mmCIF file of C-alpha atoms in Angstrom:
data_model
loop_
_atom_site.group_PDB
_atom_site.id
_atom_site.type_symbol
_atom_site.label_atom_id
_atom_site.label_comp_id
_atom_site.label_asym_id
_atom_site.label_seq_id
_atom_site.Cartn_x
_atom_site.Cartn_y
_atom_site.Cartn_z
ATOM 1 C CA MET A 1 0.028 -0.125 -0.433
ATOM 2 C CA CYS A 2 3.024 1.898 1.448
ATOM 3 C CA ARG A 3 5.314 1.281 -2.128
ATOM 4 C CA LEU A 4 1.851 2.118 -4.086
ATOM 5 C CA LEU A 5 1.314 5.325 -2.314
ATOM 6 C CA TYR A 6 4.798 6.619 -3.459
ATOM 7 C CA SER A 7 4.713 5.416 -6.935
ATOM 8 C CA LEU A 8 1.941 8.245 -7.504
ATOM 9 C CA PRO A 9 4.007 10.912 -8.435
ATOM 10 C CA VAL A 10 5.920 8.796 -11.391
ATOM 11 C CA ALA A 11 2.709 7.370 -12.444
ATOM 12 C CA LEU A 12 1.686 10.839 -12.562
ATOM 13 C CA PHE A 13 4.493 12.031 -14.377
ATOM 14 C CA VAL A 14 4.441 9.340 -17.170
ATOM 15 C CA VAL A 15 0.688 10.055 -17.798
ATOM 16 C CA LEU A 16 1.275 13.769 -18.236
ATOM 17 C CA ALA A 17 4.512 13.337 -19.904
ATOM 18 C CA ALA A 18 2.942 10.678 -22.936
ATOM 19 C CA TYR A 19 -0.106 13.191 -22.492
ATOM 20 C CA PHE A 20 2.116 16.504 -23.806
ATOM 21 C CA GLY A 21 4.128 14.368 -25.828
ATOM 22 C CA VAL A 22 0.996 12.873 -27.828
ATOM 23 C CA ALA A 23 0.759 17.249 -28.016
ATOM 24 C CA LEU A 24 3.577 17.418 -29.725
ATOM 25 C CA VAL A 25 4.068 15.067 -31.873
ATOM 26 C CA SER A 26 0.778 15.201 -33.850
ATOM 27 C CA GLY A 27 1.210 18.284 -35.154
ATOM 28 C CA ARG A 28 -2.020 19.997 -33.787
ATOM 29 C CA ASP A 29 -1.880 23.574 -33.705
ATOM 30 C CA PRO A 30 -3.948 24.757 -30.811
ATOM 31 C CA HIS A 31 -4.635 28.038 -31.538
ATOM 32 C CA ALA A 32 -6.486 27.292 -34.916
ATOM 33 C CA ILE A 33 -10.108 27.489 -34.214
ATOM 34 C CA PRO A 34 -12.034 24.621 -36.281
ATOM 35 C CA SER A 35 -14.684 26.251 -37.723
ATOM 36 C CA PRO A 36 -18.981 24.836 -37.662
ATOM 37 C CA LEU A 37 -19.516 24.899 -41.242
ATOM 38 C CA VAL A 38 -17.237 22.642 -42.034
ATOM 39 C CA SER A 39 -19.617 19.716 -43.239
ATOM 40 C CA GLU A 40 -22.720 22.175 -43.272
ATOM 41 C CA PRO A 41 -24.340 23.931 -46.547
ATOM 42 C CA THR A 42 -22.860 27.032 -47.634
ATOM 43 C CA PRO A 43 -24.440 30.162 -46.432
ATOM 44 C CA SER A 44 -26.904 31.659 -48.657
ATOM 45 C CA PHE A 45 -25.516 35.632 -49.876
ATOM 46 C CA GLU A 46 -26.056 37.662 -52.952
ATOM 47 C CA LEU A 47 -23.327 40.062 -53.105
ATOM 48 C CA ALA A 48 -22.890 42.870 -55.707
ATOM 49 C CA SER A 49 -19.229 41.057 -58.076
ATOM 50 C CA LEU A 50 -16.878 43.212 -60.150
ATOM 51 C CA ASP A 51 -18.308 42.069 -64.101
ATOM 52 C CA ALA A 52 -22.180 42.974 -63.799
ATOM 53 C CA ALA A 53 -23.874 39.527 -62.461
ATOM 54 C CA ALA A 54 -24.243 38.985 -59.370
ATOM 55 C CA LEU A 55 -22.552 36.277 -57.222
ATOM 56 C CA SER A 56 -24.521 33.552 -54.547
ATOM 57 C CA GLU A 57 -24.049 30.746 -53.296
ATOM 58 C CA GLU A 58 -25.958 29.001 -56.265
ATOM 59 C CA ALA A 59 -22.855 30.174 -58.844
ATOM 60 C CA LEU A 60 -20.833 27.341 -56.171
ATOM 61 C CA LYS A 61 -22.965 24.745 -56.841
ATOM 62 C CA GLY A 62 -22.532 21.576 -59.663
ATOM 63 C CA GLN A 63 -18.685 21.975 -59.290
ATOM 64 C CA VAL A 64 -15.873 21.790 -56.637
ATOM 65 C CA THR A 65 -15.451 24.683 -55.645
ATOM 66 C CA LEU A 66 -12.889 26.886 -53.385
ATOM 67 C CA VAL A 67 -14.234 30.198 -52.106
ATOM 68 C CA ASN A 68 -11.680 32.807 -51.166
ATOM 69 C CA PHE A 69 -11.981 35.882 -48.684
ATOM 70 C CA PHE A 70 -9.218 38.506 -49.470
ATOM 71 C CA ALA A 71 -8.544 42.393 -49.545
ATOM 72 C CA SER A 72 -6.609 44.835 -51.827
ATOM 73 C CA TRP A 73 -5.654 46.436 -48.205
ATOM 74 C CA CYS A 74 -4.548 43.065 -46.894
ATOM 75 C CA LEU A 75 -0.664 41.673 -47.221
ATOM 76 C CA PRO A 76 -0.870 37.719 -46.563
ATOM 77 C CA CYS A 77 -3.615 38.248 -49.342
ATOM 78 C CA ARG A 78 -0.950 39.494 -51.262
ATOM 79 C CA ALA A 79 1.401 36.738 -50.510
ATOM 80 C CA GLU A 80 -0.894 33.975 -50.854
ATOM 81 C CA HIS A 81 -2.028 35.695 -54.418
ATOM 82 C CA PRO A 82 0.592 33.316 -56.686
ATOM 83 C CA LEU A 83 -0.532 30.310 -55.104
ATOM 84 C CA LEU A 84 -4.449 30.789 -56.426
ATOM 85 C CA MET A 85 -2.717 32.170 -59.638
ATOM 86 C CA ARG A 86 -1.387 28.716 -60.203
ATOM 87 C CA LEU A 87 -4.170 26.665 -58.797
ATOM 88 C CA ALA A 88 -6.127 28.409 -61.456
ATOM 89 C CA GLU A 89 -4.121 28.523 -64.377
ATOM 90 C CA GLN A 90 -2.664 24.671 -63.951
ATOM 91 C CA GLU A 91 -4.867 22.911 -61.843
ATOM 92 C CA HIS A 92 -7.975 24.444 -63.557
ATOM 93 C CA VAL A 93 -9.647 25.341 -59.656
ATOM 94 C CA PRO A 94 -12.220 27.232 -60.065
ATOM 95 C CA ILE A 95 -11.903 29.424 -57.531
ATOM 96 C CA TYR A 96 -14.784 32.446 -56.086
ATOM 97 C CA GLY A 97 -13.282 35.685 -54.728
ATOM 98 C CA ILE A 98 -15.034 37.760 -52.360
ATOM 99 C CA ALA A 99 -13.351 40.656 -51.314
ATOM 100 C CA TYR A 100 -13.875 41.932 -47.986
ATOM 101 C CA LYS A 101 -14.380 44.708 -46.511
ATOM 102 C CA ASP A 102 -13.230 46.054 -49.629
ATOM 103 C CA LYS A 103 -13.463 49.308 -52.075
ATOM 104 C CA ARG A 104 -15.056 48.584 -55.625
ATOM 105 C CA ALA A 105 -12.066 50.960 -56.442
ATOM 106 C CA ASP A 106 -9.194 48.978 -54.401
ATOM 107 C CA THR A 107 -10.116 45.277 -55.992
ATOM 108 C CA GLU A 108 -10.199 46.934 -59.508
ATOM 109 C CA ARG A 109 -6.681 47.742 -59.020
ATOM 110 C CA PHE A 110 -5.571 44.481 -57.029
ATOM 111 C CA ILE A 111 -6.841 42.382 -59.895
ATOM 112 C CA ALA A 112 -5.273 44.911 -62.176
ATOM 113 C CA GLY A 113 -1.860 44.906 -61.135
ATOM 114 C CA LEU A 114 -1.761 40.951 -59.720
ATOM 115 C CA GLY A 115 -3.968 39.310 -62.686
ATOM 116 C CA SER A 116 -7.219 37.636 -61.144
ATOM 117 C CA PRO A 117 -6.853 34.007 -59.850
ATOM 118 C CA PHE A 118 -10.848 34.521 -59.498
ATOM 119 C CA ARG A 119 -13.981 33.093 -61.793
ATOM 120 C CA ARG A 120 -15.587 36.292 -60.239
ATOM 121 C CA ILE A 121 -15.414 38.541 -57.327
ATOM 122 C CA GLY A 122 -17.959 38.923 -54.858
ATOM 123 C CA LEU A 123 -17.532 42.708 -53.271
ATOM 124 C CA ASP A 124 -18.145 42.717 -49.305
ATOM 125 C CA GLU A 125 -17.764 45.989 -48.168
ATOM 126 C CA GLN A 126 -19.453 45.455 -45.818
ATOM 127 C CA GLY A 127 -18.503 42.476 -44.306
ATOM 128 C CA ARG A 128 -21.875 40.574 -43.662
ATOM 129 C CA VAL A 129 -21.041 37.808 -46.079
ATOM 130 C CA GLY A 130 -17.760 37.290 -43.587
ATOM 131 C CA VAL A 131 -19.880 36.590 -40.158
ATOM 132 C CA GLU A 132 -22.171 34.803 -42.384
ATOM 133 C CA PHE A 133 -18.762 32.468 -42.873
ATOM 134 C CA GLY A 134 -17.544 32.819 -39.776
ATOM 135 C CA ILE A 135 -14.348 34.546 -41.012
ATOM 136 C CA THR A 136 -11.738 36.138 -38.509
ATOM 137 C CA GLY A 137 -9.414 37.766 -41.142
ATOM 138 C CA VAL A 138 -8.182 37.783 -44.730
ATOM 139 C CA PRO A 139 -7.433 35.372 -46.046
ATOM 140 C CA GLU A 140 -9.565 32.322 -45.384
ATOM 141 C CA THR A 141 -10.399 29.604 -47.720
ATOM 142 C CA PHE A 142 -13.513 27.572 -48.127
ATOM 143 C CA VAL A 143 -13.728 24.261 -50.234
ATOM 144 C CA ILE A 144 -16.837 23.665 -51.281
ATOM 145 C CA ASP A 145 -17.874 20.600 -52.704
ATOM 146 C CA LYS A 146 -20.576 20.052 -55.536
ATOM 147 C CA ALA A 147 -23.403 19.719 -53.659
ATOM 148 C CA GLY A 148 -22.686 23.185 -52.088
ATOM 149 C CA ARG A 149 -21.231 21.840 -48.691
ATOM 150 C CA ILE A 150 -18.597 23.650 -47.022
ATOM 151 C CA ARG A 151 -15.781 20.765 -46.733
ATOM 152 C CA ARG A 152 -12.839 22.415 -45.371
ATOM 153 C CA HIS A 153 -11.677 25.728 -44.338
ATOM 154 C CA TYR A 154 -8.004 27.266 -44.107
ATOM 155 C CA GLY A 155 -8.532 30.445 -41.676
ATOM 156 C CA ALA A 156 -4.977 30.938 -43.124
ATOM 157 C CA PRO A 157 -3.231 32.085 -45.833
ATOM 158 C CA LEU A 158 -2.772 29.456 -47.757
ATOM 159 C CA THR A 159 1.109 27.596 -48.662
ATOM 160 C CA ALA A 160 2.397 25.370 -50.975
ATOM 161 C CA ASP A 161 2.889 22.216 -48.801
ATOM 162 C CA GLN A 162 -1.231 22.624 -47.789
ATOM 163 C CA VAL A 163 -2.020 22.793 -51.456
ATOM 164 C CA ARG A 164 0.051 19.896 -52.405
ATOM 165 C CA ASN A 165 -0.135 17.368 -49.495
ATOM 166 C CA ASP A 166 -3.649 18.764 -48.461
ATOM 167 C CA LEU A 167 -5.855 20.695 -50.416
ATOM 168 C CA MET A 168 -5.085 19.186 -54.487
ATOM 169 C CA PRO A 169 -5.835 15.639 -52.808
ATOM 170 C CA LEU A 170 -9.288 16.763 -51.170
ATOM 171 C CA ILE A 171 -10.157 18.586 -54.569
ATOM 172 C CA ARG A 172 -9.751 15.721 -56.565
ATOM 173 C CA GLU A 173 -11.089 12.831 -53.959
ATOM 174 C CA LEU A 174 -13.944 15.373 -53.425
ATOM 175 C CA ALA A 175 -14.280 16.026 -57.518
ATOM 176 C CA ARG A 176 -14.442 12.037 -58.191
ATOM 177 C CA GLY A 177 -17.231 11.868 -55.691
ATOM 178 C CA MET B 1 -5.809 75.822 -9.736
ATOM 179 C CA LYS B 2 -9.440 74.423 -8.921
ATOM 180 C CA ARG B 3 -10.510 74.127 -13.099
ATOM 181 C CA VAL B 4 -7.274 71.882 -12.910
ATOM 182 C CA LEU B 5 -8.131 69.836 -9.717
ATOM 183 C CA LEU B 6 -12.108 69.593 -11.360
ATOM 184 C CA LEU B 7 -10.597 68.099 -14.647
ATOM 185 C CA LEU B 8 -8.446 65.213 -13.240
ATOM 186 C CA ALA B 9 -10.680 64.799 -11.146
ATOM 187 C CA LEU B 10 -13.157 64.323 -13.958
ATOM 188 C CA LEU B 11 -11.107 62.597 -15.957
ATOM 189 C CA VAL B 12 -10.343 60.215 -13.338
ATOM 190 C CA ALA B 13 -14.353 59.508 -12.305
ATOM 191 C CA PHE B 14 -14.584 58.363 -16.098
ATOM 192 C CA ALA B 15 -10.948 56.697 -16.745
ATOM 193 C CA GLY B 16 -12.244 53.061 -15.545
ATOM 194 C CA ARG B 17 -15.896 53.722 -17.723
ATOM 195 C CA ALA B 18 -13.794 53.891 -21.024
ATOM 196 C CA ILE B 19 -15.286 51.281 -23.147
ATOM 197 C CA ALA B 20 -15.133 49.960 -26.926
ATOM 198 C CA VAL B 21 -18.862 50.459 -27.235
ATOM 199 C CA GLU B 22 -19.413 53.919 -29.834
ATOM 200 C CA PRO B 23 -21.542 56.127 -29.003
ATOM 201 C CA ASN B 24 -23.162 55.779 -32.693
ATOM 202 C CA GLU B 25 -23.825 52.181 -31.796
ATOM 203 C CA ARG B 26 -25.824 52.561 -29.139
ATOM 204 C CA LEU B 27 -30.077 50.983 -29.774
ATOM 205 C CA ALA B 28 -32.447 54.430 -28.555
ATOM 206 C CA ASP B 29 -34.190 51.344 -26.608
ATOM 207 C CA PRO B 30 -32.236 51.115 -23.267
ATOM 208 C CA THR B 31 -33.829 48.049 -22.100
ATOM 209 C CA LEU B 32 -32.770 46.766 -25.824
ATOM 210 C CA GLU B 33 -29.489 48.245 -25.455
ATOM 211 C CA ALA B 34 -28.366 47.140 -21.798
ATOM 212 C CA ARG B 35 -29.770 43.148 -23.248
ATOM 213 C CA ALA B 36 -26.826 44.278 -26.059
ATOM 214 C CA ARG B 37 -23.761 44.866 -23.573
ATOM 215 C CA ALA B 38 -24.942 41.842 -21.418
ATOM 216 C CA ILE B 39 -24.685 39.282 -24.570
ATOM 217 C CA SER B 40 -21.996 41.557 -25.586
ATOM 218 C CA LYS B 41 -19.790 40.967 -22.286
ATOM 219 C CA GLU B 42 -20.291 37.361 -23.330
ATOM 220 C CA LEU B 43 -19.349 37.187 -26.792
ATOM 221 C CA ARG B 44 -15.355 36.711 -27.745
ATOM 222 C CA CYS B 45 -13.987 39.489 -30.110
ATOM 223 C CA LEU B 46 -12.314 36.793 -32.163
ATOM 224 C CA VAL B 47 -9.343 39.316 -33.426
ATOM 225 C CA CYS B 48 -8.030 39.754 -30.164
ATOM 226 C CA GLN B 49 -9.101 36.695 -28.335
ATOM 227 C CA ASN B 50 -8.689 37.861 -24.885
ATOM 228 C CA GLU B 51 -11.585 40.579 -24.635
ATOM 229 C CA SER B 52 -14.651 40.773 -25.321
ATOM 230 C CA ILE B 53 -16.362 42.139 -28.217
ATOM 231 C CA ASP B 54 -17.762 44.619 -26.039
ATOM 232 C CA ASP B 55 -14.527 46.003 -24.753
ATOM 233 C CA SER B 56 -12.488 45.356 -28.014
ATOM 234 C CA ASN B 57 -11.852 47.895 -30.758
ATOM 235 C CA ALA B 58 -11.805 45.526 -33.911
ATOM 236 C CA ALA B 59 -13.135 46.182 -36.556
ATOM 237 C CA LEU B 60 -14.868 42.471 -36.611
ATOM 238 C CA ALA B 61 -15.758 43.287 -32.818
ATOM 239 C CA HIS B 62 -17.928 46.847 -33.972
ATOM 240 C CA ASP B 63 -19.145 45.024 -37.099
ATOM 241 C CA LEU B 64 -21.008 41.881 -34.505
ATOM 242 C CA ARG B 65 -21.976 45.194 -32.089
ATOM 243 C CA VAL B 66 -23.607 46.254 -34.816
ATOM 244 C CA LEU B 67 -25.190 42.810 -35.927
ATOM 245 C CA LEU B 68 -25.969 41.626 -32.546
ATOM 246 C CA ARG B 69 -28.336 44.585 -31.763
ATOM 247 C CA GLU B 70 -29.854 44.556 -35.271
ATOM 248 C CA ARG B 71 -31.142 41.168 -34.768
ATOM 249 C CA LEU B 72 -32.259 42.586 -31.220
ATOM 250 C CA GLY B 73 -34.079 45.083 -32.815
ATOM 251 C CA ALA B 74 -35.663 42.545 -35.085
ATOM 252 C CA GLY B 75 -37.001 40.521 -32.290
ATOM 253 C CA ASP B 76 -34.540 38.174 -31.616
ATOM 254 C CA SER B 77 -34.102 36.278 -28.114
ATOM 255 C CA ASP B 78 -30.932 36.624 -26.326
ATOM 256 C CA GLN B 79 -30.126 33.121 -27.063
ATOM 257 C CA GLN B 80 -31.897 33.433 -30.401
ATOM 258 C CA VAL B 81 -28.394 35.650 -31.372
ATOM 259 C CA ARG B 82 -26.097 33.351 -29.238
ATOM 260 C CA ASP B 83 -26.957 30.634 -31.240
ATOM 261 C CA PHE B 84 -26.420 32.779 -34.360
ATOM 262 C CA LEU B 85 -22.987 33.411 -33.458
ATOM 263 C CA VAL B 86 -21.785 30.577 -32.326
ATOM 264 C CA GLY B 87 -23.432 28.560 -35.411
ATOM 265 C CA ARG B 88 -20.400 30.783 -37.502
ATOM 266 C CA TYR B 89 -17.769 31.266 -35.201
ATOM 267 C CA GLY B 90 -17.831 27.967 -32.857
ATOM 268 C CA GLN B 91 -18.966 28.031 -29.324
ATOM 269 C CA PHE B 92 -14.844 29.778 -29.144
ATOM 270 C CA VAL B 93 -17.781 32.799 -29.229
ATOM 271 C CA LEU B 94 -19.145 31.762 -25.912
ATOM 272 C CA LEU B 95 -16.157 34.011 -23.562
ATOM 273 C CA ARG B 96 -18.148 31.561 -20.889
ATOM 274 C CA PRO B 97 -18.200 27.865 -22.439
ATOM 275 C CA PRO B 98 -21.096 25.554 -21.888
ATOM 276 C CA VAL B 99 -21.136 23.004 -19.057
ATOM 277 C CA GLU B 100 -21.745 19.425 -21.469
ATOM 278 C CA PRO B 101 -20.189 16.443 -21.761
ATOM 279 C CA ALA B 102 -17.218 18.139 -23.757
ATOM 280 C CA THR B 103 -16.750 20.421 -20.719
ATOM 281 C CA TYR B 104 -17.127 18.391 -17.790
ATOM 282 C CA ALA B 105 -12.826 17.778 -16.958
ATOM 283 C CA LEU B 106 -12.450 22.103 -17.135
ATOM 284 C CA TRP B 107 -15.884 22.529 -15.174
ATOM 285 C CA PHE B 108 -15.209 19.790 -12.504
ATOM 286 C CA GLY B 109 -11.844 18.929 -12.775
ATOM 287 C CA PRO B 110 -10.255 21.524 -10.381
ATOM 288 C CA PHE B 111 -13.107 20.020 -7.728
ATOM 289 C CA ALA B 112 -12.113 16.413 -8.390
ATOM 290 C CA VAL B 113 -8.287 16.793 -7.651
ATOM 291 C CA LEU B 114 -9.588 19.126 -4.978
ATOM 292 C CA ALA B 115 -11.481 16.325 -3.721
ATOM 293 C CA LEU B 116 -8.200 13.484 -3.839
ATOM 294 C CA GLY B 117 -6.478 16.409 -2.134
ATOM 295 C CA VAL B 118 -8.477 15.887 0.935
ATOM 296 C CA LEU B 119 -9.362 12.251 0.557
ATOM 297 C CA GLY B 120 -5.448 11.999 0.397
ATOM 298 C CA ILE B 121 -5.239 14.282 3.533
ATOM 299 C CA ALA B 122 -7.750 12.218 5.853
ATOM 300 C CA VAL B 123 -6.237 8.930 4.793
ATOM 301 C CA TYR B 124 -2.959 9.746 5.786
ATOM 302 C CA LEU B 125 -4.521 11.599 9.283
ATOM 303 C CA ARG B 126 -6.497 8.627 9.312
ATOM 304 C CA ARG B 127 -3.088 6.577 9.572
ATOM 305 C CA ARG B 128 -1.170 8.529 11.764
ATOM 306 C CA ALA B 129 -3.553 8.651 14.310
ATOM 307 C CA ALA B 130 -3.952 5.146 14.065
ATOM 308 C CA GLY B 131 -0.562 3.715 13.453
ATOM 309 C CA GLU B 132 1.939 6.570 16.281
ATOM 310 C CA PRO B 133 4.771 3.928 17.647
ATOM 311 C CA ALA B 134 5.306 4.377 21.362
ATOM 312 C CA PRO B 135 8.947 6.243 21.565
ATOM 313 C CA VAL B 136 11.666 4.440 22.324
ATOM 314 C CA GLN B 137 13.797 4.545 25.416
ATOM 315 C CA LEU B 138 17.038 5.423 25.510
ATOM 316 C CA ASP B 139 19.219 2.307 26.930
ATOM 317 C CA GLU B 140 21.911 2.952 29.725
ATOM 318 C CA SER B 141 24.395 3.217 27.976
ATOM 319 C CA GLU B 142 22.948 5.459 25.517
ATOM 320 C CA ARG B 143 21.844 7.731 28.949
ATOM 321 C CA ARG B 144 24.808 7.475 30.208
ATOM 322 C CA ARG B 145 26.584 8.964 26.801
ATOM 323 C CA LEU B 146 24.111 11.947 27.141
ATOM 324 C CA ALA B 147 24.934 12.902 30.612
ATOM 325 C CA HIS B 148 28.284 13.007 29.517
ATOM 326 C CA LEU B 149 27.777 15.349 26.495
ATOM 327 C CA LEU B 150 25.620 17.561 28.264
ATOM 328 C CA LYS B 151 27.964 17.626 31.130
ATOM 329 C CA GLU B 152 30.676 18.681 28.582
ATOM 330 C CA ASP B 153 29.178 21.448 26.797
ATOM 331 C CA GLY B 154 27.838 22.642 30.226
#
């Protein structure tokens, strides 16, 4: 009984060490906040777009698409931009942009300067559609399946690694299914 | 001088009341505004994360304050407003996590640890009271050595 009691701290240490070890090795990002919208239907919205037609969630149905929230005032969006261009031009992924809290003229200038990876760009000047999607900043990206359900949420700028190892396999899988 | 003192007194009096809610955000109806304030104190600003949207100056916090006032004005209940935001931002948006199976460890863990500690102390005290051994007497040679040492000291 006594020996059992004395080995308790050691046992506690082993349990804690195992817990921290697993948490460290698993690579889980404790700052990542899972979006409750994943596997939910895309929120309905209707936005004026840069060209004449409006952009609504109906435009997203029927194919696997990306929705990318960006803004001309956002530096990480500029950094992410070449990656989106490559996705659109080489992988032919349809990307719909939503300009979050941005003025039309600024969005136009941003696109004119860098080129557009987007099929269409919705203008969310008030940031209300951003709230519907539960974004906390820009850029954020959503993967939407053929049925119009959100399947993945990236709450930070995409990286080349993510695109190769996570995004593209997911898009291929969703396109087959 | 008096005026300076008065100004200082006023500054001190209002310093604690500096809040992020801007005048143009407030609702005309004081009961609705009070409800809005109460709800926004319990909602996390997702940009700064350790501030409520009532305290935060972030643009998103401003948007959410305006949004929740709009919804209250449109006749939503407090719970409906909270559910609306939880549905979009997840339970992380609530500064006070709800009591449910996933948060039992969070809510009850400290009490469990406390109970374990109390149990440990109780066991320890009971054992000590029951099995305290009688003090061992010195034998003849030890007593002589002790007397010798005491004498040497004095």
